[in-house]
mmCIF file of C-alpha atoms and ligand atoms in Angstrom:
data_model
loop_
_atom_site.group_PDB
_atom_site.id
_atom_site.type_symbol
_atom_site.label_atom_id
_atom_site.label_comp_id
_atom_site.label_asym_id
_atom_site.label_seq_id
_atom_site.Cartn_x
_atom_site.Cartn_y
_atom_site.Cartn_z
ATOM 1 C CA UNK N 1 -15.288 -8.152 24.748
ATOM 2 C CA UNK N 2 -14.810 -11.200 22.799
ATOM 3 C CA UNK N 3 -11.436 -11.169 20.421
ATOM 4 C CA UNK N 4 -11.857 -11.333 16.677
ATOM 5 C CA UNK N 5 -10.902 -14.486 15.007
ATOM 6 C CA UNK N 6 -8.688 -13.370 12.360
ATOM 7 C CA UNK N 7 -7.461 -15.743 9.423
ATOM 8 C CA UNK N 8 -4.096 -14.839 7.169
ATOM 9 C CA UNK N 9 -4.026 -16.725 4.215
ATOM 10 C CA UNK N 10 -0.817 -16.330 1.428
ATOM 11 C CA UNK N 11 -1.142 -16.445 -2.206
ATOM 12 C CA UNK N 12 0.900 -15.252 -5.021
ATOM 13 C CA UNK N 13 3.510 -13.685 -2.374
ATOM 14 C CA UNK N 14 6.685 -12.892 -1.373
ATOM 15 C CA UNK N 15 5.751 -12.452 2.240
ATOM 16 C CA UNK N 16 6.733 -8.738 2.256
ATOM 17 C CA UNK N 17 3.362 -8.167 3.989
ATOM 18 C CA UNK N 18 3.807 -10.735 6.631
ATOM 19 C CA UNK N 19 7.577 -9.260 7.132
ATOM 20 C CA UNK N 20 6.049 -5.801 7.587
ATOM 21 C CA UNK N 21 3.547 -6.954 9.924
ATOM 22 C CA UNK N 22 6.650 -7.995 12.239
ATOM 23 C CA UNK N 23 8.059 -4.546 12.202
ATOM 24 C CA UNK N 24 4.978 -2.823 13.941
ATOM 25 C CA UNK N 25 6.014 -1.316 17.131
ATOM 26 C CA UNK N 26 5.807 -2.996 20.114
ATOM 27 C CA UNK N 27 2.739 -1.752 21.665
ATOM 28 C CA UNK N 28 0.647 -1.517 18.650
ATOM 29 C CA UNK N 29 1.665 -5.423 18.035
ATOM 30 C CA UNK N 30 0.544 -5.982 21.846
ATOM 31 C CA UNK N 31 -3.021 -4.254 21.208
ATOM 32 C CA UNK N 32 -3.847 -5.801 18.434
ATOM 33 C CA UNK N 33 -2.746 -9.242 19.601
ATOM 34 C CA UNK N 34 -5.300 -8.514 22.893
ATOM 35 C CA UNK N 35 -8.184 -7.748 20.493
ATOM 36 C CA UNK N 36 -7.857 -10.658 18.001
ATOM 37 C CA UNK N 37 -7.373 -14.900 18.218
ATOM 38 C CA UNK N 38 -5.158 -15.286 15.479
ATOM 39 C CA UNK N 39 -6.452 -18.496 14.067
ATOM 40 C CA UNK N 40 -3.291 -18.599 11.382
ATOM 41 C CA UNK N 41 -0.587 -16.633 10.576
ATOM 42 C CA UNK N 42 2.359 -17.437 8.708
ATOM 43 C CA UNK N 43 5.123 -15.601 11.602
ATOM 44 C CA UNK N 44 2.650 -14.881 14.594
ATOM 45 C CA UNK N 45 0.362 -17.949 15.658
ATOM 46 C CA UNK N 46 2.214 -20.685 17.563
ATOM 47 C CA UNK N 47 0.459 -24.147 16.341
ATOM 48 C CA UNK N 48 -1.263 -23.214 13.302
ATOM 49 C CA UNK N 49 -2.682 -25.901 11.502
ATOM 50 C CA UNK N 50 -4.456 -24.331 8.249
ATOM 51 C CA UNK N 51 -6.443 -27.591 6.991
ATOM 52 C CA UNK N 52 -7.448 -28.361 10.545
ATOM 53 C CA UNK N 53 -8.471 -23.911 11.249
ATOM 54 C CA UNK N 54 -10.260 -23.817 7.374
ATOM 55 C CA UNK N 55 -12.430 -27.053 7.800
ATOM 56 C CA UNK N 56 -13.592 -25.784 11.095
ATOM 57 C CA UNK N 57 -14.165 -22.640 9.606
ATOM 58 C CA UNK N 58 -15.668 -24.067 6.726
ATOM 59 C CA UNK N 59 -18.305 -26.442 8.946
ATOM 60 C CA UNK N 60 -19.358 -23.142 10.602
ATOM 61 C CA UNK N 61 -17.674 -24.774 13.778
ATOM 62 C CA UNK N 62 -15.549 -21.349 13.990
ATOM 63 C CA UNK N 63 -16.692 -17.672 13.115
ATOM 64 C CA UNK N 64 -14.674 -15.910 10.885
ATOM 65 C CA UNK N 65 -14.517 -11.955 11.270
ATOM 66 C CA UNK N 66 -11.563 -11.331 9.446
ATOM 67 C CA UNK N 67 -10.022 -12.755 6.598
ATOM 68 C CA UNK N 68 -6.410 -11.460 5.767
ATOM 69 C CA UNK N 69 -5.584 -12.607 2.136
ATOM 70 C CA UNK N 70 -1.456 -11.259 1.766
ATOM 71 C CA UNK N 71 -1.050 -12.633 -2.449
ATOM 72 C CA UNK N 72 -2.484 -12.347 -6.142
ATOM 73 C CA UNK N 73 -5.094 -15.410 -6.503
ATOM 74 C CA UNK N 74 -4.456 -17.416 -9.754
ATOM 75 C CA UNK N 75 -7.387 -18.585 -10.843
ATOM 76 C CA UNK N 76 -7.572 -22.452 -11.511
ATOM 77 C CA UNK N 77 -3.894 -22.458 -9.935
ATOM 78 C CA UNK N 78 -1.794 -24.764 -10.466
ATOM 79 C CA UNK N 79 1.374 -24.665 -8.543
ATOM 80 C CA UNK N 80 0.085 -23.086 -5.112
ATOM 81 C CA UNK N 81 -0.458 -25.212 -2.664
ATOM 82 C CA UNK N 82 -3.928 -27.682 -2.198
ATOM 83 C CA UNK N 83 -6.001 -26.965 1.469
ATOM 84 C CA UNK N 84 -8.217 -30.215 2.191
ATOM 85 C CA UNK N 85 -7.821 -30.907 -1.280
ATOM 86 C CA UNK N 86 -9.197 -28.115 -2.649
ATOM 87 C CA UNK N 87 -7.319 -25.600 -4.913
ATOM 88 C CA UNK N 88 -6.048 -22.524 -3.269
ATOM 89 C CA UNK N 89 -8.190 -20.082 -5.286
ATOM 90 C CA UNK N 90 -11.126 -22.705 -4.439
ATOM 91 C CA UNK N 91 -10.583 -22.755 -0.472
ATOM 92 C CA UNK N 92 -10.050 -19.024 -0.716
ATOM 93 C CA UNK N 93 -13.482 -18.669 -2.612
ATOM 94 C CA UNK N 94 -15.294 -20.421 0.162
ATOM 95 C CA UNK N 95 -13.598 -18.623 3.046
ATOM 96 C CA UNK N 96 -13.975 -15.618 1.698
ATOM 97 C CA UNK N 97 -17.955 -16.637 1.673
ATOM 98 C CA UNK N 98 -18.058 -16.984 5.010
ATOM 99 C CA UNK N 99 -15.832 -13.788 6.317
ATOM 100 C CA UNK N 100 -17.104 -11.155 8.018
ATOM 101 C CA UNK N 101 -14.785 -8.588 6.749
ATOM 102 C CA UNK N 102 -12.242 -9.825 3.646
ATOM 103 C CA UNK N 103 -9.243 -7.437 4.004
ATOM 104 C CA UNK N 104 -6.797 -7.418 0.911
ATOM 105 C CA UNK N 105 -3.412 -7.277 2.753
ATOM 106 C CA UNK N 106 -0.628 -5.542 0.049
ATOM 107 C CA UNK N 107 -0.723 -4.740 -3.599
ATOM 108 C CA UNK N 108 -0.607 -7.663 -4.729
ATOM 109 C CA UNK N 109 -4.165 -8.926 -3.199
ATOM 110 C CA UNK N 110 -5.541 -5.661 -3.717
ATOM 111 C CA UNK N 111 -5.106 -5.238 -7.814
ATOM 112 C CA UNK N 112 -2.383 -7.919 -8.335
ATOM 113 C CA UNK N 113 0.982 -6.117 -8.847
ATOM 114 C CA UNK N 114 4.105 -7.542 -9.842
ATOM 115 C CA UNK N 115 2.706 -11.488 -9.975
ATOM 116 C CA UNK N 116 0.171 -10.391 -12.486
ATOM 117 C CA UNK N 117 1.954 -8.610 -15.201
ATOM 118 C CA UNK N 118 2.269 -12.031 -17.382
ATOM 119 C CA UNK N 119 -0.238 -13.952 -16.387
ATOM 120 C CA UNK N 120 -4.100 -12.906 -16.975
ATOM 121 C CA UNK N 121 -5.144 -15.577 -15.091
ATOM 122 C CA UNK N 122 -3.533 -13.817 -11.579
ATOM 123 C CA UNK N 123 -5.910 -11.075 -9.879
ATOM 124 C CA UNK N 124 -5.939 -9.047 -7.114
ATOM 125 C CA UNK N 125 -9.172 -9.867 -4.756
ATOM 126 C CA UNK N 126 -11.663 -7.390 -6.793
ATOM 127 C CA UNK N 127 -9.365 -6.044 -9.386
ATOM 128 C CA UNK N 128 -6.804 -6.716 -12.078
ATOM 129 C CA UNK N 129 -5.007 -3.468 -12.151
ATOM 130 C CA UNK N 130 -6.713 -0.754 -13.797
ATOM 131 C CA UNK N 131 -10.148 -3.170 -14.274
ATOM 132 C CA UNK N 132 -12.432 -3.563 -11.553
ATOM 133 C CA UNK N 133 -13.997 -7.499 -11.286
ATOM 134 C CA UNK N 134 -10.701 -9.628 -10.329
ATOM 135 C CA UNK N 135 -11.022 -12.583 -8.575
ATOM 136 C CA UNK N 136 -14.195 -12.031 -6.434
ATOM 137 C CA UNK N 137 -16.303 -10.084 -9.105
ATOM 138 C CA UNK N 138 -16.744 -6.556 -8.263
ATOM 139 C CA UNK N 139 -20.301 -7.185 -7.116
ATOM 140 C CA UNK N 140 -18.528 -9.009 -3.853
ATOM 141 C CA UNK N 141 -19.791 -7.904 -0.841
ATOM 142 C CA UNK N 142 -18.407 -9.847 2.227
ATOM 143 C CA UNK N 143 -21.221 -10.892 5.307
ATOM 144 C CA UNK N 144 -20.722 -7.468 7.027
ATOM 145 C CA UNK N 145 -21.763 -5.752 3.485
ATOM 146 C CA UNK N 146 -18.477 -4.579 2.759
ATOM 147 C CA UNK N 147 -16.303 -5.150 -0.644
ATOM 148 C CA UNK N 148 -12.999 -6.143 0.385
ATOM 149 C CA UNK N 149 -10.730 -3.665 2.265
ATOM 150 C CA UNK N 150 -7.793 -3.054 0.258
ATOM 151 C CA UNK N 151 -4.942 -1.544 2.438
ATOM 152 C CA UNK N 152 -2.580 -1.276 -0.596
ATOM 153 C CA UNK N 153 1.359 -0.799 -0.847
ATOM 154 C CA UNK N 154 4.096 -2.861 -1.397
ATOM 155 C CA UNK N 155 4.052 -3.901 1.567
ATOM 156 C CA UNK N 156 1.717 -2.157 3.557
ATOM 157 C CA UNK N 157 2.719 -0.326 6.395
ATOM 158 C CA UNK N 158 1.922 -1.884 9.819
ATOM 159 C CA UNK N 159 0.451 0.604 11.453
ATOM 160 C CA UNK N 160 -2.375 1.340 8.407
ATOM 161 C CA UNK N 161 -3.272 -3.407 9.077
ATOM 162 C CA UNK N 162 -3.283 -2.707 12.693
ATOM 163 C CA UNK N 163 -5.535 0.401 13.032
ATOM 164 C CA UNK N 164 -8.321 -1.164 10.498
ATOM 165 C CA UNK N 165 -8.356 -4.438 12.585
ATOM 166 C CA UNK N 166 -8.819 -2.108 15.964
ATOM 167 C CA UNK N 167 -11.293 -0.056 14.551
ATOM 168 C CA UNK N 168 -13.528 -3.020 12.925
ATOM 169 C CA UNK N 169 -12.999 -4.175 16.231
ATOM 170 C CA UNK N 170 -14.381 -1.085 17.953
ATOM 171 C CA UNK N 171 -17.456 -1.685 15.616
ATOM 172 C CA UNK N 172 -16.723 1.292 13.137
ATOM 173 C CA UNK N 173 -15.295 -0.067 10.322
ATOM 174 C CA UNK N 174 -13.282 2.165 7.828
ATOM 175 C CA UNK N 175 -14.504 4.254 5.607
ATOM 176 C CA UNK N 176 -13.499 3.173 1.715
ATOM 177 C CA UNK N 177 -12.242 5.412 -1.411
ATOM 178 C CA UNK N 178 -13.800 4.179 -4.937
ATOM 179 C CA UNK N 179 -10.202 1.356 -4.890
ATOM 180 C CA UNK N 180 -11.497 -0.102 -1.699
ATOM 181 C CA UNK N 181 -8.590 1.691 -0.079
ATOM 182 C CA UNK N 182 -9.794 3.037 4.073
ATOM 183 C CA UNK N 183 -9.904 7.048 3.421
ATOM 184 C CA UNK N 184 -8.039 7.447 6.513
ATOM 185 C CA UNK N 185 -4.727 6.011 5.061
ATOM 186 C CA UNK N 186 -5.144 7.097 1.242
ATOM 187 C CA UNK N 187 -6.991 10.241 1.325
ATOM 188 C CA UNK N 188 -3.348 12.157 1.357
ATOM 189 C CA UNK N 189 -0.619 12.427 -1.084
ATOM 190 C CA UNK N 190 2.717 10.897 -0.270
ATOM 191 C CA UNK N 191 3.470 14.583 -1.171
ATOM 192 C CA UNK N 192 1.793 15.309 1.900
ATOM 193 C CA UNK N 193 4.346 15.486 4.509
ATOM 194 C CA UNK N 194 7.356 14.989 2.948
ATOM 195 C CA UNK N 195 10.110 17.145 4.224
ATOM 196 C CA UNK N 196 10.977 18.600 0.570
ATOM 197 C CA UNK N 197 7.904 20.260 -0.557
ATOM 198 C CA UNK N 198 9.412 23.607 -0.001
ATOM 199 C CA UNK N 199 12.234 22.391 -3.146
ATOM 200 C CA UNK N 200 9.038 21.024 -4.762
ATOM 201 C CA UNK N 201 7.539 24.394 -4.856
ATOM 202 C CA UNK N 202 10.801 26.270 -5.864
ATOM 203 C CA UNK N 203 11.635 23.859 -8.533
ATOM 204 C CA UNK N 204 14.868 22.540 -6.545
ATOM 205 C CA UNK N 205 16.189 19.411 -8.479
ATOM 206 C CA UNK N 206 17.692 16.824 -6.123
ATOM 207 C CA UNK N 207 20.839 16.042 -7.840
ATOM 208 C CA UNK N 208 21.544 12.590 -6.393
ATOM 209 C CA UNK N 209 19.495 9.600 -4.714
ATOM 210 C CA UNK N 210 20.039 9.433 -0.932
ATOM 211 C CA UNK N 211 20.501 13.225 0.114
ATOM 212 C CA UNK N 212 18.673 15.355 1.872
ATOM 213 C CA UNK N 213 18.043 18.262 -0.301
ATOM 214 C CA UNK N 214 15.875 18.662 -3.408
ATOM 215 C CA UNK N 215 12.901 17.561 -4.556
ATOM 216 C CA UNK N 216 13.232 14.084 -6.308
ATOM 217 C CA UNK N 217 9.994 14.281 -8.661
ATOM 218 C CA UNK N 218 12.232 16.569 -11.588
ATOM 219 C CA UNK N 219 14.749 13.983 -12.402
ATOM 220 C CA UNK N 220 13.800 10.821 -10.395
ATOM 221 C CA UNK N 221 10.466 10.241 -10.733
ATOM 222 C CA UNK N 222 9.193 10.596 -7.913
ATOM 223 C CA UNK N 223 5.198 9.745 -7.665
ATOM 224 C CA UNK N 224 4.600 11.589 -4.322
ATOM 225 C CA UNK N 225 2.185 14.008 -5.385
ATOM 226 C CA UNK N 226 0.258 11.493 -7.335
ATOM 227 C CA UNK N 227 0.035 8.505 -4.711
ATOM 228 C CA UNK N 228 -1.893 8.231 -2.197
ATOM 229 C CA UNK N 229 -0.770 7.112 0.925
ATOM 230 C CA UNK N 230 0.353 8.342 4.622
ATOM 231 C CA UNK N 231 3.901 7.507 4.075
ATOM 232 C CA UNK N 232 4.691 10.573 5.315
ATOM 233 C CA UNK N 233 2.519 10.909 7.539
ATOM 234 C CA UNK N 234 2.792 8.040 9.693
ATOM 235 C CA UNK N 235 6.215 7.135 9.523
ATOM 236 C CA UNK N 236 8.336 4.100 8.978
ATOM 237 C CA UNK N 237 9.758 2.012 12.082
ATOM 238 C CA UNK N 238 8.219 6.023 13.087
ATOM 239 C CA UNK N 239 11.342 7.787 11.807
ATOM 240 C CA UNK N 240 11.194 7.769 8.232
ATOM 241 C CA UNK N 241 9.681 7.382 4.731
ATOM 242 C CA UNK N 242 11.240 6.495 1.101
ATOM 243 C CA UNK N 243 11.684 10.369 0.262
ATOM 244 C CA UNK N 244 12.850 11.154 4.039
ATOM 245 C CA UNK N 245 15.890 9.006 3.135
ATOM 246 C CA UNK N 246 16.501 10.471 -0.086
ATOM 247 C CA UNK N 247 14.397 7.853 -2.621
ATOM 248 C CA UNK N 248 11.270 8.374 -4.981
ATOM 249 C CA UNK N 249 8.017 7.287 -3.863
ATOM 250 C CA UNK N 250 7.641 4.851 -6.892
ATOM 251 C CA UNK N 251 3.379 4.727 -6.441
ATOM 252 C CA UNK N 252 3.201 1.530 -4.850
ATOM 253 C CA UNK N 253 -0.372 2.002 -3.249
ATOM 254 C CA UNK N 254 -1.717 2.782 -6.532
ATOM 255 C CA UNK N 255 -3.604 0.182 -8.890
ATOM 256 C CA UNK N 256 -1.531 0.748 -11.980
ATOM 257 C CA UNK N 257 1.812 -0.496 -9.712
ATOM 258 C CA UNK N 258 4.669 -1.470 -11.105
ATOM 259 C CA UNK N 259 5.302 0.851 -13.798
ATOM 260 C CA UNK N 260 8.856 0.411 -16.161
ATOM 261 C CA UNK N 261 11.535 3.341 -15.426
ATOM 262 C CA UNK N 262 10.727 4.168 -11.941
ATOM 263 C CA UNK N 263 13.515 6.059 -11.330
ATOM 264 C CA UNK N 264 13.405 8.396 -13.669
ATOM 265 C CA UNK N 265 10.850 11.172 -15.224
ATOM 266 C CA UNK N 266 9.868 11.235 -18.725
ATOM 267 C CA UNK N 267 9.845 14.916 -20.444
ATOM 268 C CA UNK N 268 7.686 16.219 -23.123
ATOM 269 C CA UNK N 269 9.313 19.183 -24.539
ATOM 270 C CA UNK N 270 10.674 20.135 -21.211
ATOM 271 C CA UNK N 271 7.969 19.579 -19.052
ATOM 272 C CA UNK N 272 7.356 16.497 -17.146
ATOM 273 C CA UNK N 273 4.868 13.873 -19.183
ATOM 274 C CA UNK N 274 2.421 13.552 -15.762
ATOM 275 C CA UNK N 275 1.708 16.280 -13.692
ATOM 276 C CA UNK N 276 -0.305 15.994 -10.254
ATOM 277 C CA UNK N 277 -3.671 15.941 -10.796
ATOM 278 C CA UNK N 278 -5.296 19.148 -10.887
ATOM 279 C CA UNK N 279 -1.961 20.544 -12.273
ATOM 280 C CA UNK N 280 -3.083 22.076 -15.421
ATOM 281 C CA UNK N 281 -0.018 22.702 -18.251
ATOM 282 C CA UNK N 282 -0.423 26.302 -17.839
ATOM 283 C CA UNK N 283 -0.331 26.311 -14.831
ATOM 284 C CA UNK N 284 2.830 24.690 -14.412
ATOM 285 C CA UNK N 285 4.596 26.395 -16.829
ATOM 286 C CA UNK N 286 3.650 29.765 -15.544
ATOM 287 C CA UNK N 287 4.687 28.703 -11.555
ATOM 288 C CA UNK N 288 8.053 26.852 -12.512
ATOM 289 C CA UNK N 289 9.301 30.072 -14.516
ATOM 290 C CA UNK N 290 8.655 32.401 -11.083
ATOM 291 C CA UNK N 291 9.701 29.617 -8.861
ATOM 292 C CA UNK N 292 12.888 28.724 -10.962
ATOM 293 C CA UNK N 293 13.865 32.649 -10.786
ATOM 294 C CA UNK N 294 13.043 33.751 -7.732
ATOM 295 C CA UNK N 295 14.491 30.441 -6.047
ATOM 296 C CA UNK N 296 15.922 31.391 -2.357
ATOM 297 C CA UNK N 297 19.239 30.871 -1.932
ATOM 298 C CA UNK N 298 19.048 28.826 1.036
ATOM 299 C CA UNK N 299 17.463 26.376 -0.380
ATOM 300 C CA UNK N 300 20.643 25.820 -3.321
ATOM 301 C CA UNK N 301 23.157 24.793 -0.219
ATOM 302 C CA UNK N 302 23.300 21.566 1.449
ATOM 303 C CA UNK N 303 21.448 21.816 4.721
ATOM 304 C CA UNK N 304 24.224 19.686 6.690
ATOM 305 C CA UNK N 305 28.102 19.973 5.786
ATOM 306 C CA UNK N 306 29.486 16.921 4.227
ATOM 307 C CA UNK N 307 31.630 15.869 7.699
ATOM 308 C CA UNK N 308 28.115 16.679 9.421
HETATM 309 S S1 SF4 E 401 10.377 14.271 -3.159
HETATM 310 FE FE1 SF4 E 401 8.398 13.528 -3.993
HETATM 311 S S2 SF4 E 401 7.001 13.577 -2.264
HETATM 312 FE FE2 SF4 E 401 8.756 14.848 -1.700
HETATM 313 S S3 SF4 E 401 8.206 16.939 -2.313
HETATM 314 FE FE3 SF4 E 401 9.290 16.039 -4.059
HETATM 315 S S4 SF4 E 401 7.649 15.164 -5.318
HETATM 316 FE FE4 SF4 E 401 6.752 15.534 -3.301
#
């Protein structure tokens, strides 16, 4: 079967996408690098040449399945870089015109994250945050009929790029959520998975960042159960996640990333200001006064000894 031209373009970025992209384990890297021509990519392809790739793509000279935007897109741009003299938010226009699939690769080209908090000119691909439309107009369908895939996080974890590329590749493209986002990554809760939802349920405070006991969404504001992602599902480098190594999931697949304080939760009158969804007040109020007395004891001692 022929390989899929795939095209990685960078915007508003700090790479972290790219970086993240290195860290995928060896034999996921070497199936996905069988199944696709990487036309250009910013750490993988050997003798990239963008103007030279995008004018051929451009001409129609070479198909374009894939088009992996990692960035925010300011629109009218100045400061990012020109491609056959074109603005970037210009060239990216046209390629993503002529892409079979557009895939938004990180936050940041998904709903615009941290590069678009001052500036309203910088989008995500086909959202600004909270407000559908962004840079592509929320109408944007890409040749295959698809809006643009948005495999969100900051970054995104390897494994979540890899598998949509292989299964667009098999021919049965992902599945989307209203965001964009492929169901099979963001259907589950970081919540889901993570090693301390028995303190969750018990009420069982983690005291300090980077230990292994107590549930961090009481006192460090951890978003876990309202982010979705498979953090903790499939597993960083495939041995651990943010709250696996004692830190708060701070919501980074979510469109309203970056939010102020994230280490920290906010209290009305004693009871945390956000609750999961489908958490009513009541609810909560009722469950943490049984949980908070009837607490097993096990779960108040460390689970390793300090020289452990
Ligand atoms: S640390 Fe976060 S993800 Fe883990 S159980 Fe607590 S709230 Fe859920």
């Amino acid at each position: 079967m022929e390989k899929l031209n795939l095209l990685w373009i960078q915007g508003l970025t700090c790479g972290g996408n790219t970086q993240s992209l290195l860290c995928a384990e060896e034999t996921l890297l070497n199936t996905f690098l069988k199944k696709v021509n990487l036309l250009v990519h910013p750490g993988l392809s050997l003798d990239e040449d963008l103007e030279k790739t995008v004018e051929a793509v451009l001409k129609g000279d070479v198909r374009l399945d894939i088009l992996a935007v990692e960035g925010a897109v300011r629109e009218r741009g100045k400061g990012l870089y020109t491609v056959l003299d074109m603005r970037f938010d210009e060239v990216l226009r046209k390629l993503c015109g002529v892409a079979n699939y557009v895939i938004a690769v990180g936050n940041c080209a998904a709903y615009g994250n941290i590069p678009a908090l001052k500036e309203g000119s910088v989008k995500g691909l086909q959202f600004r945050f909270t407000e559908r439309g962004g840079f592509l107009g929320d109408g944007f369908r890409s040749k295959s009929g698809l809006p643009v895939i948005n495999l969100t996080g900051c970054p995104v974890h390897p494994e979540w790029f890899i598998s949509t590329v292989l299964q667009i590749a098999s021919g049965r493209p992902p599945k989307l959520d209203s965001l964009g986002r492929p169901k099979e990554f963001y259907t589950y809760f970081t919540h889901d998975g993570c090693l301390r939802n028995q303190y969750y349920e018990w009420r069982v405070e983690a005291e300090v960042l980077g230990r292994k006991e107590g549930c961090l969404f009481y006192r460090f504001g951890c978003r876990g159960p309202m982010t979705r992602s498979s953090c903790n599902r499939i597993l960083w480098n495939g041995v651990s996640s943010k709250t696996r190594s004692g830190q708060p999931c701070f919501g980074c697949t979510e469109f309203d990333f970056p939010r102020e304080n994230i280490w920290e939760t906010k209290y009305n009158m004693g009871i945390p200001a956000e609750l999961p969804p489908g958490v009513s007040l009541r609810g909560y109020i009722m469950m943490s006064g049984v949980a908070k007395t009837f607490t097993p004891d096990r779960l108040r001692r460390r689970l390793l000894d300090e020289d452990d």
